[in-house]
XYZ file of C-alpha atoms in Angstrom:
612
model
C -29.542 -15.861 47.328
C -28.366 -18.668 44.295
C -25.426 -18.201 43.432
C -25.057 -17.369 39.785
C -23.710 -19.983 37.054
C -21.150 -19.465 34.693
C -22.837 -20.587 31.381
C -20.212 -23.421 30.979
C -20.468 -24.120 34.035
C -24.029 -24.554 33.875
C -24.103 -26.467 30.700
C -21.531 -29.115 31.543
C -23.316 -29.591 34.927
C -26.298 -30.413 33.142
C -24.857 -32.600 30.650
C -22.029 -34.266 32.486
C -19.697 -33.323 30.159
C -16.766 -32.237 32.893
C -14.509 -35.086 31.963
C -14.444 -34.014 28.261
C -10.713 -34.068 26.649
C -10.237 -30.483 27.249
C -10.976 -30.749 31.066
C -8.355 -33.331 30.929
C -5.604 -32.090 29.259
C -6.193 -28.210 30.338
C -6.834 -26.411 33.116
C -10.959 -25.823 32.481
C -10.920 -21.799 33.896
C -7.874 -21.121 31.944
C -9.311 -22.411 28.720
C -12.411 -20.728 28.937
C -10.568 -17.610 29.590
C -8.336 -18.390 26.756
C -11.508 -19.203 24.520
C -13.649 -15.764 25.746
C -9.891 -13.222 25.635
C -9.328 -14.896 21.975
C -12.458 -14.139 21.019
C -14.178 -11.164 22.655
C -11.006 -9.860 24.190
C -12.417 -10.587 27.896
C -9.256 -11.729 29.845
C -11.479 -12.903 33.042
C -13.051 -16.076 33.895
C -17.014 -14.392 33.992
C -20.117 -15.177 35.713
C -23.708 -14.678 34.576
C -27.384 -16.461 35.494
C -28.011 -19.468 33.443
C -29.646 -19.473 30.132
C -32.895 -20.134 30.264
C -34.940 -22.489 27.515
C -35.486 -19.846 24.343
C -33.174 -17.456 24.921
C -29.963 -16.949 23.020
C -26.591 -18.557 24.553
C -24.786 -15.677 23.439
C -24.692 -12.059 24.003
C -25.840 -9.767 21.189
C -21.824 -8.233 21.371
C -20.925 -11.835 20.656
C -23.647 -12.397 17.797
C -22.289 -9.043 16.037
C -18.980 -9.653 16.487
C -19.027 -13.546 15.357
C -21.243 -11.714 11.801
C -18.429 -9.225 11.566
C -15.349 -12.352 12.249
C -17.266 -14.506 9.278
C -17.228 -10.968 6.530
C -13.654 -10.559 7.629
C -12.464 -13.833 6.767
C -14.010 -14.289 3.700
C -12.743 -11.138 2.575
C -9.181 -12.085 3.520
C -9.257 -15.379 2.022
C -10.385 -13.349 -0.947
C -7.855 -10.912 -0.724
C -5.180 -13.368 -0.332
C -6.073 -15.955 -3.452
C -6.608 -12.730 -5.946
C -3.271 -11.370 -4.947
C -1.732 -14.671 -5.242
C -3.297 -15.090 -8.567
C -1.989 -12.069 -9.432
C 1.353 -12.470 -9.451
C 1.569 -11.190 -13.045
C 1.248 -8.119 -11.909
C 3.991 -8.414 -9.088
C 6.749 -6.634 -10.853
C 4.056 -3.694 -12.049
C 3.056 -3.173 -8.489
C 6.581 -3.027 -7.413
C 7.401 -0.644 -10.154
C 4.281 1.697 -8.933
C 5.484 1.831 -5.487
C 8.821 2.530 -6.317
C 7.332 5.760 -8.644
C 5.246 7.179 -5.703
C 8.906 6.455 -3.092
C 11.718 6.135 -4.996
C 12.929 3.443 -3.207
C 13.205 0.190 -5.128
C 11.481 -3.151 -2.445
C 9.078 -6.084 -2.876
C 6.281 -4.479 -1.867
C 3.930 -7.489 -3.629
C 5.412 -9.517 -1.410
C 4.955 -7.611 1.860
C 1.390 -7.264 0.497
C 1.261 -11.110 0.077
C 2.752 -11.326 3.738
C 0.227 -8.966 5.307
C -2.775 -10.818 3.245
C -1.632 -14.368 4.517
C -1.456 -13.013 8.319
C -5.054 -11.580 8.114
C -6.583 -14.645 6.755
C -3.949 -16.695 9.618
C -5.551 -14.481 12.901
C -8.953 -14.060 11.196
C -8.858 -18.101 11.250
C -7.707 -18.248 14.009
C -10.356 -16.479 15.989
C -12.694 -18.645 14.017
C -11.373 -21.250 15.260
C -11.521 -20.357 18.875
C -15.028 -19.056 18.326
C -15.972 -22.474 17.264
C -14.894 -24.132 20.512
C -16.081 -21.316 22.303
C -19.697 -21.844 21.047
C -19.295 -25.246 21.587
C -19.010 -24.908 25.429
C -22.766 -22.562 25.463
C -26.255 -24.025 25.320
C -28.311 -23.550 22.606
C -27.775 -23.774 18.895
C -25.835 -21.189 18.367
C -22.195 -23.288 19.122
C -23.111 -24.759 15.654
C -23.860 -21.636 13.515
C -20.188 -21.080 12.954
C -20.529 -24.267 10.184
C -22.992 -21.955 8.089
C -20.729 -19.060 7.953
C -17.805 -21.026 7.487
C -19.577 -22.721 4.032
C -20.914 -19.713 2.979
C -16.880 -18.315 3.143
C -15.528 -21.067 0.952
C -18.529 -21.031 -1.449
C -17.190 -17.288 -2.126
C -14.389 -18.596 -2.397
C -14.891 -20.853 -5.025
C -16.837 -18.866 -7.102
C -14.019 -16.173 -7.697
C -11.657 -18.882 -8.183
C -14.874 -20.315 -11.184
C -14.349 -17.360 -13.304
C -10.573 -18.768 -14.090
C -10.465 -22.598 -13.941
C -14.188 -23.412 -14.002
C -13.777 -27.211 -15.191
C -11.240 -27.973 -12.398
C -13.594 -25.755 -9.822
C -16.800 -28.012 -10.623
C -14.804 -30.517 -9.654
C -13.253 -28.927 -6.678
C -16.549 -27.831 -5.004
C -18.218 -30.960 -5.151
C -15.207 -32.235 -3.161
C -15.995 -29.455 -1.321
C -19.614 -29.849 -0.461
C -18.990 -33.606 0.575
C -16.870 -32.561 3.317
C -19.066 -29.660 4.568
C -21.978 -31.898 4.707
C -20.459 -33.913 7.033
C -20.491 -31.277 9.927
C -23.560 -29.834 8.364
C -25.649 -33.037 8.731
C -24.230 -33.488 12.069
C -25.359 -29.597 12.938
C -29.101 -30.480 11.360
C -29.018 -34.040 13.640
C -28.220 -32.491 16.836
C -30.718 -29.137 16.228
C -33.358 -32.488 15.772
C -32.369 -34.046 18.623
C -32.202 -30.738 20.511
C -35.790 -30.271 19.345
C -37.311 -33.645 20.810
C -35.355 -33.272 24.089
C -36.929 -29.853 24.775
C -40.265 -31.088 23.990
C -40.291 -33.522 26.500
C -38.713 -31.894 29.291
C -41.117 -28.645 28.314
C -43.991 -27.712 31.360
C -47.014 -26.371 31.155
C -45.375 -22.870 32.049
C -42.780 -22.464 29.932
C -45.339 -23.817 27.157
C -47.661 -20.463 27.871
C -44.519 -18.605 27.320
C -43.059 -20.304 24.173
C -46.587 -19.359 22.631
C -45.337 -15.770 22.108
C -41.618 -17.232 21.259
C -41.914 -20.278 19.536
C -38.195 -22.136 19.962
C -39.168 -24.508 18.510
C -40.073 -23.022 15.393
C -36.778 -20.779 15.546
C -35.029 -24.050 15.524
C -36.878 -25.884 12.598
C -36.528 -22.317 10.522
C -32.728 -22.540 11.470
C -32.816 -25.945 9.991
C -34.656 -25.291 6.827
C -32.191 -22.124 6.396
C -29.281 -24.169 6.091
C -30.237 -27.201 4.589
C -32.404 -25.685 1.343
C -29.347 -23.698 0.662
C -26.900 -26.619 1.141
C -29.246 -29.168 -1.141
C -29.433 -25.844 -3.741
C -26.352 -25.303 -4.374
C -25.444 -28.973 -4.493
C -28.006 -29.245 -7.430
C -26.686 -26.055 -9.070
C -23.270 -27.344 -8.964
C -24.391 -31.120 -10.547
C -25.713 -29.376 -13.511
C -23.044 -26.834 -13.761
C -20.980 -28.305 -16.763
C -24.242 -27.568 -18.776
C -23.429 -23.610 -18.637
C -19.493 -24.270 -18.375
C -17.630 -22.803 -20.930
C -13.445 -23.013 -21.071
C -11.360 -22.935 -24.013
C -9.268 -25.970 -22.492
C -12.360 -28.025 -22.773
C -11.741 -28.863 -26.842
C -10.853 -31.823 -28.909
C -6.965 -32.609 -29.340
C -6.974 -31.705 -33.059
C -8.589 -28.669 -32.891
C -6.061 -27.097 -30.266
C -3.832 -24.701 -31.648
C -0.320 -24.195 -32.357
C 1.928 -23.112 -28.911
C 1.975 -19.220 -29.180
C 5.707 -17.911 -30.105
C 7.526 -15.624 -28.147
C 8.446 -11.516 -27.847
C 11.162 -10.844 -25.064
C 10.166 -8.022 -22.634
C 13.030 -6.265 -22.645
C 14.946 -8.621 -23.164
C 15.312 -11.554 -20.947
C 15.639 -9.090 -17.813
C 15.506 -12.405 -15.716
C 19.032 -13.504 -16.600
C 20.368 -9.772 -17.334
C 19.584 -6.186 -16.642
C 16.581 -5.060 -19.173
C 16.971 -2.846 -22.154
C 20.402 -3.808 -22.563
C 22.498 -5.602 -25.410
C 22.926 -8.776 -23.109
C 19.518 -9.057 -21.905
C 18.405 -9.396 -25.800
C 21.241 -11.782 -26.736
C 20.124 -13.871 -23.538
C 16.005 -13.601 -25.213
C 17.761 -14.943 -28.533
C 19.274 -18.040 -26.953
C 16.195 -18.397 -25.481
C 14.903 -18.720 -28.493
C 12.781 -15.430 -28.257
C 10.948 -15.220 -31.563
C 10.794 -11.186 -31.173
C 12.336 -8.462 -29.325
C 10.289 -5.676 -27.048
C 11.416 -2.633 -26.132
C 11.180 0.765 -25.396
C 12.357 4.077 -27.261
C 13.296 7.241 -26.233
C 15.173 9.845 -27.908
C 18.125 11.994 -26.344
C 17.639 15.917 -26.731
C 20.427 15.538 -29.768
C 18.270 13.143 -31.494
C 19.453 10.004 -30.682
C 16.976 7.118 -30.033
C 17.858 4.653 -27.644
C 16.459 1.856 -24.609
C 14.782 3.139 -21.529
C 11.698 1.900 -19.876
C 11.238 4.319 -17.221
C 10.777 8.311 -16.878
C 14.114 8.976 -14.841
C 17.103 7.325 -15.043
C 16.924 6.662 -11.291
C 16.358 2.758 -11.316
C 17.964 1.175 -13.929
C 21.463 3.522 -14.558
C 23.823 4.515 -11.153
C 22.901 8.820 -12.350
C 22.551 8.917 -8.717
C 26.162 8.609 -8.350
C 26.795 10.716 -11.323
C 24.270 13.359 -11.667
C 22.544 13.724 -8.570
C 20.859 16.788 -9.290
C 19.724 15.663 -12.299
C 17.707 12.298 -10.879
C 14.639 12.891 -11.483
C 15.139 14.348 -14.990
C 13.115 13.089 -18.142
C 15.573 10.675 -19.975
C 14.684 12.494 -23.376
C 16.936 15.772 -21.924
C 20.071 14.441 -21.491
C 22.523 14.206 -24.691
C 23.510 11.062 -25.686
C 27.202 11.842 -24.221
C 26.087 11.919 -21.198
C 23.530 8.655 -21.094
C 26.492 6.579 -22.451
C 28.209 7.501 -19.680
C 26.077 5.532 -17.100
C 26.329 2.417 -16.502
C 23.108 0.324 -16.754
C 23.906 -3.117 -15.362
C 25.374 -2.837 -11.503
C 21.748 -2.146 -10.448
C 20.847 -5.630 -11.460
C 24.127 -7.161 -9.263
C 22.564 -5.651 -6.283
C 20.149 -7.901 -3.555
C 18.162 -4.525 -2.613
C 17.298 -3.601 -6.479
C 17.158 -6.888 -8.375
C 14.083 -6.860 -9.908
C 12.276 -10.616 -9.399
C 12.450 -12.294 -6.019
C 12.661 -15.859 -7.529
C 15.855 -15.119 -9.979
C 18.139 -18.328 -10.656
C 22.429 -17.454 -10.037
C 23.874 -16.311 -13.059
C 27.709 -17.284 -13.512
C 30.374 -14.942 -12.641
C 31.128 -14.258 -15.754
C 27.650 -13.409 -16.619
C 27.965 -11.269 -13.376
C 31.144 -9.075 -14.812
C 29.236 -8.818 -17.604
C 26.299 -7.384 -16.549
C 27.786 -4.675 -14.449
C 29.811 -3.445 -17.224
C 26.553 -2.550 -19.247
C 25.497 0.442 -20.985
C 22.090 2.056 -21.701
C 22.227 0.913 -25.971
C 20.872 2.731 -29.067
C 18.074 1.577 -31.210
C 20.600 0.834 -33.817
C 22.442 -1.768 -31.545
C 19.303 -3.696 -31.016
C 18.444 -3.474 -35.157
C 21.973 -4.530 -36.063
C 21.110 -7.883 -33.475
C 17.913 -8.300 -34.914
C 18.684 -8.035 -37.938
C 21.368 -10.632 -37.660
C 19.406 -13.251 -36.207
C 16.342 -12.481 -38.433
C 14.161 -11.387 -35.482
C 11.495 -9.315 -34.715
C 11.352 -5.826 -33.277
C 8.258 -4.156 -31.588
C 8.603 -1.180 -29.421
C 6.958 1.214 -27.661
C 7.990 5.278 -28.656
C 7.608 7.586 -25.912
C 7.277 11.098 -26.728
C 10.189 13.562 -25.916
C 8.367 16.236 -23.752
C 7.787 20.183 -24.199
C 10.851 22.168 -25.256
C 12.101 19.171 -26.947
C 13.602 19.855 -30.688
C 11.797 16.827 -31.960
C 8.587 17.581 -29.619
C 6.415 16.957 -33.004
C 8.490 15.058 -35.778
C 9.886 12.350 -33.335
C 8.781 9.431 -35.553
C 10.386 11.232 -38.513
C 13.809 10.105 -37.025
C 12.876 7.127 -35.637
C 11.659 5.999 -38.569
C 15.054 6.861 -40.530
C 17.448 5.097 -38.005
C 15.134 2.209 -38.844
C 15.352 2.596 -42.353
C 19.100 3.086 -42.504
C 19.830 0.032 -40.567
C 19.020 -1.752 -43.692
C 16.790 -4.294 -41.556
C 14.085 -5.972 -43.211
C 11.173 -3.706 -43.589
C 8.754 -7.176 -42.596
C 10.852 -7.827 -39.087
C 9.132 -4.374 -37.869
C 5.755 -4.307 -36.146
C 5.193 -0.635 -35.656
C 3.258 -0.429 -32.778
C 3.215 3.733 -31.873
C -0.093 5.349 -33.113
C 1.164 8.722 -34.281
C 1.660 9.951 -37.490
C 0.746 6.143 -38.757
C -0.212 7.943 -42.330
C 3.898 9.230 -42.139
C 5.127 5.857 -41.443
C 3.122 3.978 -43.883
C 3.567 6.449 -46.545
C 7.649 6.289 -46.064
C 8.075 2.269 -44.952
C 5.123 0.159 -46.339
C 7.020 -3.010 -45.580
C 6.435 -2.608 -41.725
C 3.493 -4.232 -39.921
C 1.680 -2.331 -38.150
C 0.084 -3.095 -34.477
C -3.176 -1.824 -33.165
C -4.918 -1.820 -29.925
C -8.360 -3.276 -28.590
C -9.648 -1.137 -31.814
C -13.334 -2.100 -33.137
C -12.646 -4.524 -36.401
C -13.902 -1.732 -38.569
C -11.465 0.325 -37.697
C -8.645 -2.150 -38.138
C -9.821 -3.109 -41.228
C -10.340 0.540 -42.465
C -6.823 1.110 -41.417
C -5.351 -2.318 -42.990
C -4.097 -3.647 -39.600
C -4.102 -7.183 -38.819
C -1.941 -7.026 -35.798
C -3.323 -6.227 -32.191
C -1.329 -5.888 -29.082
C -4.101 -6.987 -26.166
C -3.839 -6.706 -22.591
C -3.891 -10.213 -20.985
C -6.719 -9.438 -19.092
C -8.888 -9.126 -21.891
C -8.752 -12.643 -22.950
C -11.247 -13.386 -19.784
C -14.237 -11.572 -21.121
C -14.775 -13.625 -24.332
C -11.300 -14.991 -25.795
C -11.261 -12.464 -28.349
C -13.151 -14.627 -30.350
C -14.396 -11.868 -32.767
C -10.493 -10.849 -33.721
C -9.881 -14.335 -34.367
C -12.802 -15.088 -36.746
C -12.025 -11.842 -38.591
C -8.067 -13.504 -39.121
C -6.672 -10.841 -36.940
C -2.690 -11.414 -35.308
C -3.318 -11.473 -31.258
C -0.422 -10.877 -29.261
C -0.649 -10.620 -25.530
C 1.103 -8.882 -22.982
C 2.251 -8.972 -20.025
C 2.478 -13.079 -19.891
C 4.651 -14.745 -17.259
C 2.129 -17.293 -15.489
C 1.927 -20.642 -17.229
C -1.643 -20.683 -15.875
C -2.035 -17.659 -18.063
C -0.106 -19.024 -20.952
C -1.959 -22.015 -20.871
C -5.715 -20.208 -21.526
C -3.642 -17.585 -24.353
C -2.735 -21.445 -26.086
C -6.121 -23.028 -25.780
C -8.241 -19.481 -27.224
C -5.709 -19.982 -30.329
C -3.537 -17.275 -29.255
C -0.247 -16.129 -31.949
C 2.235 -14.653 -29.594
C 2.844 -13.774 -25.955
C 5.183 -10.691 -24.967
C 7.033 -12.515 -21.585
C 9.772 -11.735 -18.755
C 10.374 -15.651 -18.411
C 10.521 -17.157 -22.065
C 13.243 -20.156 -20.236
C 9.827 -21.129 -17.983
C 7.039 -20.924 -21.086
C 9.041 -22.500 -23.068
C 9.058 -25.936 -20.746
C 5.141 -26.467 -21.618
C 4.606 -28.816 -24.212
C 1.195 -29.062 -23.286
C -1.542 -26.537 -22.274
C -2.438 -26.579 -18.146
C -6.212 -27.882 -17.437
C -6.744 -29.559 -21.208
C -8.880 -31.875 -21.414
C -11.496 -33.282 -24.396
C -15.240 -32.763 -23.801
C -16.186 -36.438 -23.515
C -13.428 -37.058 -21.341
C -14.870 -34.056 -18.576
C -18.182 -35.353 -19.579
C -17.344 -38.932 -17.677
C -15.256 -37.095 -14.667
C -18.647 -35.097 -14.247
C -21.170 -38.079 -14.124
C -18.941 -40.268 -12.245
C -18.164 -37.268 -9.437
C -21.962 -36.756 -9.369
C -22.572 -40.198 -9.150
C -19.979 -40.572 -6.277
C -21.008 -37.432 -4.395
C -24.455 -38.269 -3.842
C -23.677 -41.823 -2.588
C -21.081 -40.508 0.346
C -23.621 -37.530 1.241
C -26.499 -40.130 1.383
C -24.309 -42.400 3.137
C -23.040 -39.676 6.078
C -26.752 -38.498 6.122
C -28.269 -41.741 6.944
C -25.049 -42.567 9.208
C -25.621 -39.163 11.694
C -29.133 -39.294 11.337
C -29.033 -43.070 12.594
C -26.768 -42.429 15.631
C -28.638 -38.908 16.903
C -31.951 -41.786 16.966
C -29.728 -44.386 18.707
C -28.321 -41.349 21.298
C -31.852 -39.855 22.016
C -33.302 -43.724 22.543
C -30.123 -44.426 25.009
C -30.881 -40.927 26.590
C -35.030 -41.729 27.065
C -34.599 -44.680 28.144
C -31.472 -43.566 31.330
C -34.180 -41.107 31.864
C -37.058 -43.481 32.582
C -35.373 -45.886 34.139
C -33.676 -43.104 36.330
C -36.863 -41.932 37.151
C -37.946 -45.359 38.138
C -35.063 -45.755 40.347
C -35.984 -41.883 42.263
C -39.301 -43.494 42.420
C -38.182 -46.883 44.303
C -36.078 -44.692 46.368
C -38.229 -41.967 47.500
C -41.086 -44.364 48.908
C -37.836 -46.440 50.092
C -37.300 -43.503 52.307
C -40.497 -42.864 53.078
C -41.195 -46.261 54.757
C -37.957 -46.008 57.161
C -38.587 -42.887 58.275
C -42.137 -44.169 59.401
C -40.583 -46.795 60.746
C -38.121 -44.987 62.686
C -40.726 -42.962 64.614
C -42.459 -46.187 65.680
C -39.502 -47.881 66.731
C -37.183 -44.656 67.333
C -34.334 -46.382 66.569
C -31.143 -44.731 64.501
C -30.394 -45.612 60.750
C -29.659 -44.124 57.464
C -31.724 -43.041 54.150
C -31.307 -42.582 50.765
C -32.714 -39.960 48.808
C -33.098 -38.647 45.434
C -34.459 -35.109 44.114
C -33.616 -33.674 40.845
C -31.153 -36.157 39.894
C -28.829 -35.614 42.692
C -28.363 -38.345 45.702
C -27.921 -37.530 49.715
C -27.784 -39.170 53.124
C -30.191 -38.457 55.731
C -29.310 -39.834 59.297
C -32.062 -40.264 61.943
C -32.878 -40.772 65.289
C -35.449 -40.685 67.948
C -37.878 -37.805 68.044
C -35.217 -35.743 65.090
C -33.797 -35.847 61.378
């Protein structure tokens, strides 16, 4: 009974590959079983009957699980660049998390963590896949290289909707150095072809007439080069459908969008405090954001948040009363708590990648106080700077549950601050508030320009993310005030300059305010020339590495036919060799030794009178 053949076994028998680098430097059963428990989690060193010509070299486990390997990667990879590219949103997230626990951690970053390690293990069974495959018959050790291009290609095209010019770019780059392993992949299925074709028989002819190999193999080919070529082409004549607002002349870029601290400059100092929004106006902050409550005696003052739990120590003070809305405390009690030692501490500061602040800065900071919106108008008003806030409504049971912006509206007023240094942002009782201060500018939303116009507003506050659909091209024609929020990416800073942007609303004016010059600018005719001359130079090298692999699969498969014929010549010269001494032998009985030759492997025969 044969004994049955490991299919590495069997394929580096056949193709004399045993003294390959990895045979070498490893031990050859514990790689394979390092290759095989890496990738289909079988920890033994297996044995199965040889793969016959026009079957698969893999097991349909294997095929399913290598479909399954590609989805997962490019789905981490995906994972991972969005959430890197979003790391706007990082303190949001955070600040989500810390609602639904009420513990205060960087969740964005364990998230960031847990993305990387995916994409890490996911590559890393790729990568032993790949080897794997390349120890099997058949071509199915190169169909890895079509998965892995169709992965980056995904790739690319999420990272297109953002930077498209520098993308173009990018995934020509891109296709150059796939086609090098893809040509080499369409070379050897060639050569593969030819060599099975010769060594074919008349059997195994009959039975390819019901499954054609060979035309499985030239479909395999045509399925991965007409997409390669396609997409090539598509990407050539890309910058004819390219649109990005950083693609402009020099003179018609506009001026660098001004400033409005978040809460100050909650970077350098906790937020919503006094010292936060002197830190924004040495900054040079050309507004001042905020947020309004008012205390159940009527007093409005600086809090972000719906408890006092994360930004004041009322855990210390007023346990019980954690979780309480800030609007029902009295303002004795909220200028009680001190608002600044949560900032001092590692496990609550609120931004991983915070610079040291001096030690004065540090006393400082712990001795502050949750202010009222009077403190912030008496700064403002002394350095001549703007104000917008958001007003959050007091909730039920509250004595100003309805006439809220009636008093907010006075403590404005009395302050004496310019009317013009207000951009009223809250949408209720507008009528009130224009009636009472007509000097204040008022701030809509993503309204339709009807309605803004019908209304007399000329401001909008925008969500960055809507700058992606079309620039907000329509507000800007109509001579509409844009000001986005939240903007702490230069990246994103960089598109909010080149679409003609007014203002940004930042956490990190100190970073923003280091660009004197828009990320990915560039004029027309000068991406024009980059585009021809990458064309140009892409073509040439994939020609080049086409003709180069194409060349040395012909030289290989000439070297192979002609070892075979004159290996065949030399079985020949031996076998009637053979033949002739052991005639000889019988005649003259006399002793001696043979060579033979059958199926490519040598023996000695010995001989003597009247036996073999």
């Amino acid at each position: 009974m044969p004994r049955k053949v490991s299919r590495v076994e069997s394929w580096t028998e056949e193709t004399g590959q045993h003294d390959s680098w990895t045979s070498r430097i490893f031990n050859y059963k514990c790689y394979i079983v390092f290759l095989t428990g890496c990738y289909s989690c079988h920890w033994k060193f297996r044995r199965w009957e040889k793969t016959k010509l026009g079957s698969c070299c893999c097991t349909w486990r294997e095929q399913v699980f290598c479909t399954f390997l590609v989805i997962a990667f490019i789905m981490s990879v995906v994972m991972l660049f969005t959430w890197i590219e979003t790391s706007n949103e990082y303190f949001g997230f955070n600040w989500v998390v810390f609602l639904l626990t009420g513990y205060w951690f960087f969740w964005s970053i364990l998230m960031l963590s847990l993305f990387g390690i995916l994409t890490a293990y996911t590559l890393l069974l790729l990568v032993s896949s790949a080897s794997y495959f390349s120890f099997l018959n058949g071509p199915a050790r190169y169909s890895y290289l079509f998965g892995l291009s169709l992965k980056l290609l995904a790739l690319f095209v999420l990272i297109y909707l953002i930077f498209a010019p520098y993308v173009h770019l990018s995934c020509i780059t891109l296709m150059v150095i796939i086609s090098w392993p893809l040509i080499i992949y369409l070379a050897h299925l060639e050569r593969e072809i030819r060599i099975r074709r010769s060594r074919i028989s008349y059997y195994e002819k009959e039975r390819l007439k019901k499954c054609n190999i060979f035309t499985r193999l030239k479909a395999l080919q045509l399925a991965v080069g007409l997409p390669f070529v396609f997409i090539l082409l598509c990407l050539y004549a890309m910058p004819l459908g390219i649109y990005s607002p950083c693609i402009q002349e020099r003179e018609e870029l506009g001026p660098k969008p001004v400033f409005f601290a978040h809460r100050g400059s909650p970077m350098v100092a906790p937020e919503n405090t006094i010292m936060a929004f002197e830190k924004a106006v040495e900054e040079g902050a050309y507004g001042l954001e905020t947020d309004v409550h008012i205390s159940i005696d009527q007093v409005p003052f600086l809090m972000h948040d719906y408890d006092l739990r994360r930004t004041t120590n009322i855990r210390e003070v007023m346990p019980k009363a954690a979780y309480h809305h800030p609007s029902s405390f009295p303002w004795s009690n909220l200028s009680k708590l001190n608002a600044g030692k949560w900032f001092l501490r590692p496990e609550t500061r609120p931004y991983l990648y915070m610079k040291p602040i001096s030690e004065a800065d540090k006393k400082r900071a712990g001795n502050q106080s949750i202010p009222q919106l009077t403190d912030l108008l008496e700064l403002a008003k002394k350095e001549r700077k703007t104000v917008i806030f958001d007003l959050f409504g007091p909730p039920r049971h509250h004595p100003l549950r309805h006439t809220y912006v009636h008093r907010v509206v006075s403590v404005i007023l009395a302050s004496k601050i310019e009317q013009h240094l207000i951009f009223w942002l809250p949408g209720h009782d507008r009528d009130y508030v224009k009636f009472i201060a007509p000097g204040f500018q008022h701030v809509g939303r993503l309204f339709p320009i009807d309605r803004l116009i019908k209304e007399n507003i000329s401001i909008i506050n925008v969500d960055y993310k809507r700058l992606f659909y079309n620039g907000l091209k329509d507000y800007k024609a109509a001579n509409i005030y844009i000001n986005l929020y939240l903007v702490n990416e230069p990246w994103i800073f960089s598109l909010a300059w080149c679409s003609r942007i007014n203002s940004v609303t930042t956490d990190n004016i100190p970073l923003l305010s280091q660009l004197n010059h828009p990320h990915f600018f560039m004029t027309p005719r000068y991406y024009m020339c980059i585009w021809l001359i990458m064309d140009i130079i892409s073509a040439i090298f994939i020609y080049a590495i086409f003709c180069f692999h194409w060349w040395r699969e012909l030289k290989n498969e000439k070297l192979l036919e002609a070892s075979r014929i004159f290996e065949g010549k030399v079985r020949g010269l031996a076998l009637l060799f053979s033949s002739f001494l052991l005639i000889a032998s019988r005649r003259q009985s006399l002793l001696f030794i043979s060579l033979t030759s059958s199926e490519g492997k040598w023996g000695i025969w010995v001989m003597g009178p009247g036996r073999s």
